[in-house]
mmCIF file of C-alpha atoms in Angstrom:
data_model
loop_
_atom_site.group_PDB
_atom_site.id
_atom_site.type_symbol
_atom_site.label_atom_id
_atom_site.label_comp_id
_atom_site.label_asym_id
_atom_site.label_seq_id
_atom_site.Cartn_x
_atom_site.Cartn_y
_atom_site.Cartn_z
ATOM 1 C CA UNK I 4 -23.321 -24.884 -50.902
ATOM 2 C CA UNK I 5 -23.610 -22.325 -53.620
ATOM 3 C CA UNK I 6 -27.279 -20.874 -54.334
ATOM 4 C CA UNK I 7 -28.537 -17.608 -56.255
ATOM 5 C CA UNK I 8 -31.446 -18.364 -53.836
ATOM 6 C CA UNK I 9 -32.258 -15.725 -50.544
ATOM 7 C CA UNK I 10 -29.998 -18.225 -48.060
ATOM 8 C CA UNK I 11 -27.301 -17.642 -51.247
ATOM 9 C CA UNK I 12 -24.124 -19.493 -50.342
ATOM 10 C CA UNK I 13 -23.043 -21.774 -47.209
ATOM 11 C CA UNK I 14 -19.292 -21.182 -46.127
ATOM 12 C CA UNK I 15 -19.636 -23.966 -43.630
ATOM 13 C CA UNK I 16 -20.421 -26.353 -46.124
ATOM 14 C CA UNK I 17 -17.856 -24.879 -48.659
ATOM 15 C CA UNK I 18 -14.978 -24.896 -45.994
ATOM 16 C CA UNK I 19 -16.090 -28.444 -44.636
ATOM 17 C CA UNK I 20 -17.828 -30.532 -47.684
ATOM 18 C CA UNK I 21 -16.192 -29.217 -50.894
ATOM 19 C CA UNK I 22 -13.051 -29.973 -50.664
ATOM 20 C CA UNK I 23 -14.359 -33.900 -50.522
ATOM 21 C CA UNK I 24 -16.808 -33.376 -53.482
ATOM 22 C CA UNK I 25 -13.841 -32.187 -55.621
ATOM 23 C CA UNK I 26 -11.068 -34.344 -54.152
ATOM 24 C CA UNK I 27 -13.310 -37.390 -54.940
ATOM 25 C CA UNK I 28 -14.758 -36.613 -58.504
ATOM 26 C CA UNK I 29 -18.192 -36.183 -56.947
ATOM 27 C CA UNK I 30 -20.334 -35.431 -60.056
ATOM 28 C CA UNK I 31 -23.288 -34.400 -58.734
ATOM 29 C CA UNK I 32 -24.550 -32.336 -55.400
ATOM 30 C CA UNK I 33 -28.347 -32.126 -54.746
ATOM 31 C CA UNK I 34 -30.012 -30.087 -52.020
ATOM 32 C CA UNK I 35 -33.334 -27.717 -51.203
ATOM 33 C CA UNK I 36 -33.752 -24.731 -48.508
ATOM 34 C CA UNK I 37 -33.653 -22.384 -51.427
ATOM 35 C CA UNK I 38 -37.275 -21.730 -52.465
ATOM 36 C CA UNK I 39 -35.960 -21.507 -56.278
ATOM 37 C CA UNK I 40 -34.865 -24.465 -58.718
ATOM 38 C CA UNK I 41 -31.423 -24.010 -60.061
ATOM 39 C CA UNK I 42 -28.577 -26.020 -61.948
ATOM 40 C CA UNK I 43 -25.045 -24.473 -60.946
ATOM 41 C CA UNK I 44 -21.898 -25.596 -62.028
ATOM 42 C CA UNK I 45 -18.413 -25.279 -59.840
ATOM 43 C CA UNK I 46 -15.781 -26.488 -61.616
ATOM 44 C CA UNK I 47 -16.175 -30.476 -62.313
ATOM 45 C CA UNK I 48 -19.386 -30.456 -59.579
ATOM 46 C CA UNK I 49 -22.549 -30.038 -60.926
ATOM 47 C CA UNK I 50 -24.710 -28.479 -57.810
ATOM 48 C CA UNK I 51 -28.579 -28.938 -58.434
ATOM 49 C CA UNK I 52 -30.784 -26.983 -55.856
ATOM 50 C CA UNK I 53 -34.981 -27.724 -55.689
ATOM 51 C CA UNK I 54 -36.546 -26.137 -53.121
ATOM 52 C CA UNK I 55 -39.668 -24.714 -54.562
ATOM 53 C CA UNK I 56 -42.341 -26.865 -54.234
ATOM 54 C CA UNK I 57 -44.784 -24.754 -52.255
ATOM 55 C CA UNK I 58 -42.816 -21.423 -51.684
ATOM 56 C CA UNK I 59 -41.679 -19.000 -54.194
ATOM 57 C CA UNK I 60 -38.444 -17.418 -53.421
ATOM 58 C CA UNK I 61 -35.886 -14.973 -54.500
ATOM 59 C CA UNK I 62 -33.372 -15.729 -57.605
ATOM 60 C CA UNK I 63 -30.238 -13.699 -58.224
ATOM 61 C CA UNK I 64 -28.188 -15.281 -61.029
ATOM 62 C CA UNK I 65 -24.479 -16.047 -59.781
ATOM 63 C CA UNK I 66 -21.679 -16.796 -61.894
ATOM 64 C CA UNK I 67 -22.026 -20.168 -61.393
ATOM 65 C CA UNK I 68 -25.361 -20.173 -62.794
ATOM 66 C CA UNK I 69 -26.582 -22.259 -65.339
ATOM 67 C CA UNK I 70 -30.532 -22.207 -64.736
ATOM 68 C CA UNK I 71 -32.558 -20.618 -62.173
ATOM 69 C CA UNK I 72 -36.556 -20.345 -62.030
ATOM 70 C CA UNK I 73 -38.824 -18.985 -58.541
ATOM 71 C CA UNK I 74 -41.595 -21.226 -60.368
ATOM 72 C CA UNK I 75 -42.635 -23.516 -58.135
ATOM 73 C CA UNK I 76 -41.868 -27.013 -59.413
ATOM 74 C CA UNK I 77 -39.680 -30.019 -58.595
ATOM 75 C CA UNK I 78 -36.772 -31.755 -60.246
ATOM 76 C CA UNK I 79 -37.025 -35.282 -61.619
ATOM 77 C CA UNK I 80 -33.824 -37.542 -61.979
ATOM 78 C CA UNK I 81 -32.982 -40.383 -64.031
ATOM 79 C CA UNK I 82 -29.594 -42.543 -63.857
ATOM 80 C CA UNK I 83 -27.950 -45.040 -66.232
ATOM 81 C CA UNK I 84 -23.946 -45.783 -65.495
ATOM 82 C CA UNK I 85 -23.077 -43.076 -67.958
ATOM 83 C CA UNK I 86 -24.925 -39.846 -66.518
ATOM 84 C CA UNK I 87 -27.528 -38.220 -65.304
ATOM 85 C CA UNK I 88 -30.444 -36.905 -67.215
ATOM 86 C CA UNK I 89 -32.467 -33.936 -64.821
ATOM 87 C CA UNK I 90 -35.271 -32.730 -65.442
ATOM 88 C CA UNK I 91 -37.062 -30.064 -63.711
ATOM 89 C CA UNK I 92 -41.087 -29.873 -64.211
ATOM 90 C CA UNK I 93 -43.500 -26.928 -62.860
ATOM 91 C CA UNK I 94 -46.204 -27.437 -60.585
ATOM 92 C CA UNK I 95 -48.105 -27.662 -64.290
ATOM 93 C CA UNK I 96 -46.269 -30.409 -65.889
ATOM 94 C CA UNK I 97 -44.251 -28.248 -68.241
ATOM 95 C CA UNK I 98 -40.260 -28.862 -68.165
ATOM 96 C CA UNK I 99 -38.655 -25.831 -67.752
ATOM 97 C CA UNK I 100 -35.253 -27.055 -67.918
ATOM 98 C CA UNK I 101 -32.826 -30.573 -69.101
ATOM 99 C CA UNK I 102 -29.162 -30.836 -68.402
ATOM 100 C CA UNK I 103 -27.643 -34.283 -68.492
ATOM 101 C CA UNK I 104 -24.416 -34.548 -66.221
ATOM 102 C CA UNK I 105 -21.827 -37.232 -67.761
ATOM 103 C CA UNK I 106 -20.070 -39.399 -65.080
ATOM 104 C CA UNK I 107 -16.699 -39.299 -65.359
ATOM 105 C CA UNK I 108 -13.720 -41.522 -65.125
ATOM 106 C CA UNK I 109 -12.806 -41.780 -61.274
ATOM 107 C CA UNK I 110 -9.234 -42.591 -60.541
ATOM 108 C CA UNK I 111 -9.896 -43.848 -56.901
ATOM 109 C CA UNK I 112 -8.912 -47.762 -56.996
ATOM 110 C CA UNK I 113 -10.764 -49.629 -53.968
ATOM 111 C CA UNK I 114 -13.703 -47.903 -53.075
ATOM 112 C CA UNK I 115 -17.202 -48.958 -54.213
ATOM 113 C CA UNK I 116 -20.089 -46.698 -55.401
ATOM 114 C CA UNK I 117 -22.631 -46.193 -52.770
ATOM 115 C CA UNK I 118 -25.601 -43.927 -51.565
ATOM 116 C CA UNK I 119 -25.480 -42.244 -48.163
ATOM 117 C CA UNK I 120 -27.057 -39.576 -46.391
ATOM 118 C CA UNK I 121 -25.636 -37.955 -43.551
ATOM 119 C CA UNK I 122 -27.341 -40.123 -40.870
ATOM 120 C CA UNK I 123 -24.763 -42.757 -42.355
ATOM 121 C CA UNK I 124 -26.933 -44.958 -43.968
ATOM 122 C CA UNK I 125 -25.537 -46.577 -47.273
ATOM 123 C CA UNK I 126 -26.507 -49.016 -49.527
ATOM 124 C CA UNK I 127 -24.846 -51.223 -52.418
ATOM 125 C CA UNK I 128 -26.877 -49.428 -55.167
ATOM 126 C CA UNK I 129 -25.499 -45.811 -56.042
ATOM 127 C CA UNK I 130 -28.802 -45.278 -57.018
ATOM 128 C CA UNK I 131 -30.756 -45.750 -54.094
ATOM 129 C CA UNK I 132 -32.130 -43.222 -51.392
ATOM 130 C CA UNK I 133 -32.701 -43.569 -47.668
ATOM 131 C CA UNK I 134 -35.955 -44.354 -46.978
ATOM 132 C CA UNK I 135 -35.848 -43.187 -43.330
ATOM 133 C CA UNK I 136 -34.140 -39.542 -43.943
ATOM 134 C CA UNK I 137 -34.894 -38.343 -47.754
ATOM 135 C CA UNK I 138 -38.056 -36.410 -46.130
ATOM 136 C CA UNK I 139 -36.259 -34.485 -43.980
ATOM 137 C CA UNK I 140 -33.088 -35.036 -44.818
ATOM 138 C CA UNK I 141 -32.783 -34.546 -48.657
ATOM 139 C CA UNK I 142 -29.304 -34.499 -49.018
ATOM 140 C CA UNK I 143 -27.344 -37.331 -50.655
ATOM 141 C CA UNK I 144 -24.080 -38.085 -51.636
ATOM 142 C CA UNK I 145 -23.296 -40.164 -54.704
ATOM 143 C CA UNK I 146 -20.307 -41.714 -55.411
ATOM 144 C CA UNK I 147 -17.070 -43.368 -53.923
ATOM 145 C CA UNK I 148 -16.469 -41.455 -50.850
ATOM 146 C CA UNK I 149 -15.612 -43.174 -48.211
ATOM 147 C CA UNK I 150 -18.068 -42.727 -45.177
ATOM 148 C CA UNK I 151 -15.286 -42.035 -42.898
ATOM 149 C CA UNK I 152 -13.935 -39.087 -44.726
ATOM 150 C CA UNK I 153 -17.429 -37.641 -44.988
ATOM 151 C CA UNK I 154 -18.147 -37.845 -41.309
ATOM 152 C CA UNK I 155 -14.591 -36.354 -40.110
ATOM 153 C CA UNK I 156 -15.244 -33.425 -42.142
ATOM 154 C CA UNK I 157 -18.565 -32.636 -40.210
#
């Protein structure tokens, strides 16, 4: 969605996925494509992009930018129902970077925490990943949006 990386930003996403991530409290957006490792911030949306796990790619800070490395590495993630402690590691075992994302208070009465990725899979646990898509899909959303909004915006 937003990337100092050489793909740099997605309108489609932006136009089509934001507005839900904002309108819902989402805390936390992860994704890859971006051969770079970056924390971004947009507002109340904390945007976290690893990509560079065999490819070295181009970084241009943006003014979103809170961290940005070509190193090739990974990012490592840890939850509790407070926040979100990231960490992200080089290919050598050295962290290059910490940020720990609070969760804040969400206003939305009736819908549950969940997991999904875009194939639509959920589960009860906003903690866990899709099994079948995280290899190839990678993206997940966290949080209390409902799946219907999420799919009408696509």
């Amino acid at each position: 969605m937003f990337s100092g990386g050489e793909h740099g930003d997605t309108p489609e996403l932006q136009r089509t996925v934001l507005p839900l991530l904002e309108k819902y409290g989402v805390d936390v957006y992860l994704c890859g494509h971006d051969h770079t490792l970056q924390h971004l911030k947009r507002q109340n949306v904390n945007y976290f992009v690893s990509g560079s796990g065999s490819f070295n790619g181009l970084f241009k800070e943006q003014p979103e930018s809170l961290f940005g490395s070509i190193e090739n590495g990974f990012t490592a993630h840890r939850l509790t129902r407070h926040h979100m402690d990231v960490s992200v590691i080089n290919l050598d075992g050295r962290t290059l970077y910490r940020a720990r994302v609070k969760r804040r208070e969400k206003r939305h009465e009736g819908l549950r925490p969940f997991a999904s990725c875009f194939c639509g899979t959920t589960t009860k646990q906003s903690h866990s990943l899709c099994r079948e898509c995280w290899p190839t899909c990678g993206l997940l959303v966290f949080r209390s949006i409902p799946r219907t909004s999420l799919r009408q915006s696509l």
